[in-house]
XYZ file of C-alpha atoms in Angstrom:
277
model
C -82.749 -33.495 -96.639
C -83.159 -35.483 -93.402
C -86.867 -34.795 -93.462
C -87.171 -36.058 -96.992
C -85.186 -39.149 -96.101
C -87.590 -39.935 -93.286
C -90.652 -39.437 -95.428
C -89.589 -41.379 -98.495
C -89.958 -44.884 -96.984
C -93.506 -44.147 -95.850
C -94.515 -42.679 -99.189
C -93.064 -45.503 -101.239
C -94.648 -48.090 -98.933
C -98.052 -46.484 -99.334
C -97.767 -46.483 -103.100
C -96.577 -50.054 -103.143
C -99.382 -51.159 -100.853
C -102.217 -49.492 -102.726
C -102.805 -52.526 -104.983
C -102.693 -55.949 -103.229
C -100.576 -58.505 -105.074
C -102.627 -60.770 -107.287
C -105.740 -58.595 -107.080
C -107.780 -58.139 -110.268
C -107.094 -55.014 -112.252
C -109.294 -52.048 -111.457
C -110.072 -49.026 -113.605
C -107.332 -46.389 -113.556
C -109.575 -43.736 -112.021
C -110.677 -45.995 -109.156
C -107.115 -47.096 -108.397
C -105.903 -43.493 -108.255
C -108.684 -42.529 -105.863
C -107.831 -45.451 -103.570
C -104.149 -44.534 -103.563
C -104.933 -40.997 -102.446
C -107.197 -42.270 -99.668
C -104.490 -44.551 -98.326
C -101.783 -41.906 -98.540
C -103.725 -39.360 -96.541
C -105.953 -41.425 -94.264
C -103.956 -44.497 -93.352
C -101.009 -42.654 -91.811
C -97.286 -43.024 -92.353
C -94.923 -45.958 -92.401
C -95.776 -49.362 -93.806
C -98.786 -48.501 -95.966
C -101.218 -50.504 -93.830
C -104.763 -49.570 -94.799
C -106.168 -49.997 -91.268
C -103.608 -47.908 -89.402
C -105.103 -46.376 -86.259
C -104.959 -42.682 -85.548
C -106.881 -40.510 -83.070
C -110.016 -38.775 -84.349
C -109.614 -35.027 -84.924
C -105.965 -35.056 -83.854
C -104.928 -32.650 -86.619
C -107.526 -30.136 -85.454
C -106.386 -30.557 -81.841
C -102.752 -30.121 -82.858
C -103.477 -26.968 -84.832
C -105.301 -25.440 -81.863
C -102.374 -26.275 -79.573
C -100.060 -24.570 -82.059
C -102.315 -21.524 -81.862
C -102.205 -21.543 -78.053
C -98.407 -21.888 -78.135
C -97.862 -19.170 -80.756
C -96.637 -16.608 -78.212
C -93.761 -18.908 -77.180
C -93.717 -17.588 -73.627
C -93.790 -20.790 -71.562
C -90.869 -21.609 -69.238
C -89.592 -24.198 -71.742
C -89.372 -21.497 -74.408
C -87.400 -19.053 -72.294
C -85.358 -21.376 -70.064
C -85.491 -24.819 -71.694
C -82.402 -26.915 -72.406
C -82.038 -25.391 -75.879
C -81.385 -22.073 -74.085
C -78.921 -23.412 -71.520
C -75.731 -23.977 -73.490
C -73.033 -21.581 -74.640
C -73.663 -20.996 -78.339
C -70.142 -19.584 -78.726
C -68.410 -22.724 -77.453
C -66.832 -25.376 -79.729
C -69.412 -27.883 -81.054
C -68.351 -30.727 -78.776
C -68.543 -28.428 -75.736
C -72.004 -27.236 -76.761
C -73.146 -30.848 -77.099
C -71.718 -31.724 -73.685
C -73.519 -28.761 -72.134
C -76.797 -29.859 -73.759
C -76.430 -33.330 -72.260
C -75.570 -31.923 -68.840
C -78.583 -29.600 -68.926
C -80.804 -32.564 -69.796
C -79.404 -34.567 -66.885
C -80.078 -31.669 -64.515
C -83.584 -31.085 -65.900
C -85.037 -34.420 -64.768
C -87.810 -33.753 -62.208
C -86.677 -30.126 -62.032
C -88.391 -26.931 -63.173
C -86.857 -25.180 -66.170
C -86.129 -22.094 -64.067
C -84.020 -24.120 -61.610
C -82.177 -25.997 -64.365
C -81.400 -22.759 -66.198
C -79.985 -21.132 -63.049
C -77.827 -24.185 -62.273
C -76.458 -24.256 -65.812
C -75.623 -20.562 -65.611
C -73.629 -21.161 -62.414
C -71.796 -24.082 -64.026
C -71.000 -22.079 -67.155
C -69.538 -19.253 -65.051
C -67.023 -21.787 -63.756
C -66.186 -22.863 -67.322
C -68.343 -25.816 -68.249
C -66.317 -28.410 -70.146
C -65.595 -32.106 -69.745
C -62.194 -31.318 -68.215
C -63.494 -28.672 -65.801
C -66.160 -31.028 -64.454
C -63.650 -33.850 -64.064
C -61.422 -31.514 -62.053
C -64.295 -30.343 -59.832
C -64.770 -32.259 -56.582
C -68.210 -33.697 -55.828
C -68.908 -31.233 -53.021
C -68.260 -28.206 -55.246
C -70.338 -29.707 -58.050
C -73.196 -30.377 -55.635
C -73.109 -26.835 -54.285
C -73.163 -25.470 -57.832
C -76.139 -27.472 -59.109
C -78.233 -27.325 -55.914
C -81.295 -27.159 -55.657
C -82.013 -29.273 -58.779
C -84.087 -32.362 -58.037
C -82.104 -35.341 -56.694
C -78.934 -33.269 -56.884
C -76.846 -35.745 -54.877
C -77.557 -38.562 -57.350
C -76.980 -36.222 -60.263
C -73.529 -35.288 -58.950
C -72.547 -38.960 -59.133
C -74.131 -39.475 -62.546
C -72.502 -36.355 -63.984
C -69.056 -37.363 -62.749
C -69.440 -40.927 -64.047
C -70.857 -39.890 -67.424
C -68.257 -37.169 -67.918
C -65.438 -39.654 -67.266
C -66.941 -42.030 -69.860
C -67.240 -39.225 -72.409
C -63.581 -38.327 -71.872
C -62.344 -41.919 -72.122
C -64.634 -43.352 -74.800
C -65.780 -40.412 -76.926
C -62.851 -37.998 -76.800
C -64.851 -35.482 -74.768
C -67.839 -35.440 -77.134
C -71.212 -37.123 -76.574
C -72.507 -40.226 -78.407
C -74.490 -39.659 -81.587
C -77.020 -42.483 -81.167
C -79.892 -43.043 -78.746
C -78.596 -46.547 -78.036
C -75.252 -45.222 -76.796
C -76.714 -42.242 -74.959
C -79.039 -44.339 -72.783
C -76.048 -46.426 -71.672
C -74.624 -43.372 -69.891
C -75.326 -43.111 -66.133
C -78.311 -40.861 -65.433
C -79.455 -40.616 -69.076
C -82.919 -41.955 -69.921
C -84.816 -42.273 -73.227
C -86.389 -38.802 -73.087
C -83.007 -37.162 -72.501
C -81.426 -39.252 -75.251
C -84.026 -38.253 -77.838
C -83.810 -34.583 -76.852
C -80.013 -34.757 -77.016
C -80.327 -36.105 -80.552
C -82.760 -33.285 -81.442
C -80.837 -30.403 -79.859
C -77.184 -31.468 -79.928
C -77.083 -33.454 -83.166
C -80.110 -31.999 -85.028
C -81.273 -35.561 -85.656
C -84.739 -36.995 -85.054
C -84.439 -40.581 -83.860
C -87.720 -40.653 -81.949
C -90.198 -38.630 -79.900
C -88.972 -37.166 -76.612
C -91.711 -37.900 -74.066
C -91.642 -36.344 -70.605
C -94.415 -36.157 -68.001
C -96.183 -33.344 -69.897
C -96.242 -35.194 -73.219
C -97.261 -38.405 -71.428
C -100.115 -36.750 -69.543
C -101.495 -34.747 -72.466
C -101.289 -37.649 -74.925
C -103.471 -39.689 -72.582
C -105.918 -36.845 -71.960
C -106.355 -36.251 -75.678
C -106.465 -40.020 -76.250
C -103.593 -39.812 -78.690
C -102.752 -43.319 -77.501
C -104.953 -46.224 -78.536
C -105.189 -47.404 -74.927
C -104.030 -45.749 -71.717
C -100.266 -45.836 -71.192
C -98.599 -46.094 -67.797
C -95.199 -44.539 -68.507
C -93.573 -41.948 -70.787
C -91.707 -44.734 -72.588
C -94.968 -46.559 -73.363
C -96.384 -43.272 -74.622
C -93.368 -42.737 -76.890
C -93.851 -46.131 -78.517
C -97.608 -45.543 -78.917
C -97.159 -42.080 -80.481
C -94.465 -43.231 -82.883
C -96.844 -45.869 -84.263
C -99.123 -43.269 -85.848
C -97.776 -39.699 -85.583
C -96.196 -38.589 -88.896
C -92.440 -38.499 -88.524
C -92.102 -34.904 -89.643
C -93.937 -33.895 -86.435
C -91.762 -35.883 -84.028
C -89.390 -33.027 -83.222
C -92.099 -30.384 -82.806
C -94.430 -32.386 -80.572
C -92.245 -32.260 -77.454
C -91.799 -28.495 -77.554
C -95.502 -27.934 -78.255
C -96.886 -30.194 -75.544
C -94.372 -29.308 -72.835
C -95.228 -25.613 -73.053
C -98.930 -26.411 -73.339
C -98.628 -28.548 -70.205
C -96.814 -25.798 -68.329
C -99.366 -23.114 -69.141
C -102.765 -24.679 -69.817
C -103.051 -28.460 -69.506
C -101.637 -28.489 -65.981
C -101.114 -31.732 -64.012
C -103.605 -30.598 -61.351
C -106.532 -28.275 -62.064
C -105.961 -27.919 -65.828
C -107.275 -24.676 -67.277
C -109.875 -26.274 -69.515
C -111.924 -23.071 -69.692
C -108.957 -21.345 -71.373
C -108.213 -24.223 -73.752
C -109.199 -23.973 -77.411
C -109.648 -27.761 -77.432
C -112.245 -27.768 -74.670
C -115.032 -28.866 -77.021
C -113.040 -31.690 -78.632
C -110.880 -32.936 -75.743
C -112.086 -36.288 -74.344
C -110.829 -35.341 -70.848
C -112.198 -31.785 -70.643
C -115.595 -32.634 -69.177
C -114.234 -35.077 -66.628
C -111.562 -32.820 -65.184
């Protein structure tokens, strides 16, 4: 499986790194104990024994899962994964996912969902968007944030998809971020949702803010992209897909940008930011 493929390099590296080359032999029992300690305490990836990870992050994560168990945040009910036509051909579904992601930037899920519904009623395909004039497209997606810029980006990107990808969307992050109006967060979410592939962590403003509040980054990060890099250095890869969904909903309901509801948060006693906010 894809998950197994991701995990195997980390596991083999840990086993290989448990006994430094040229070190004197140690008793079998001691060596086994050390191997277990590295495998579970040093994190994933290259087997480094001093790999940093946040204190109590597993406990914090489990409590966030508990708070998100009802799955009733806006992202759950109106997020991009709910915006495409599940009955459409695969390439059309993927195109609709990418379009929803482009519309969602700096826009509430409710507004994105409504705009996508209006587009789908007009028949949302690469060809239909290419045939639509900019004024009609703008009227259809309004009032998404920066809708005028998004009209231009959508038209440009759709033309590229038609010419270069046969109407489908690229299947790599590197190609996706080359499209007009598509940033790293959108690219990683497109990989998750459209291609069912985990190439990295999708970090938006919610994930960025909460990661810094929980001190899930070794030092404060200034942008979502910095946060993505910092999280990927220590967070086990099998959690990369889940973390966006968890933290976005948590940020919409509890860990708000302004006046976070710390009194309602199960992590209040172990969140570094709770007492300061």
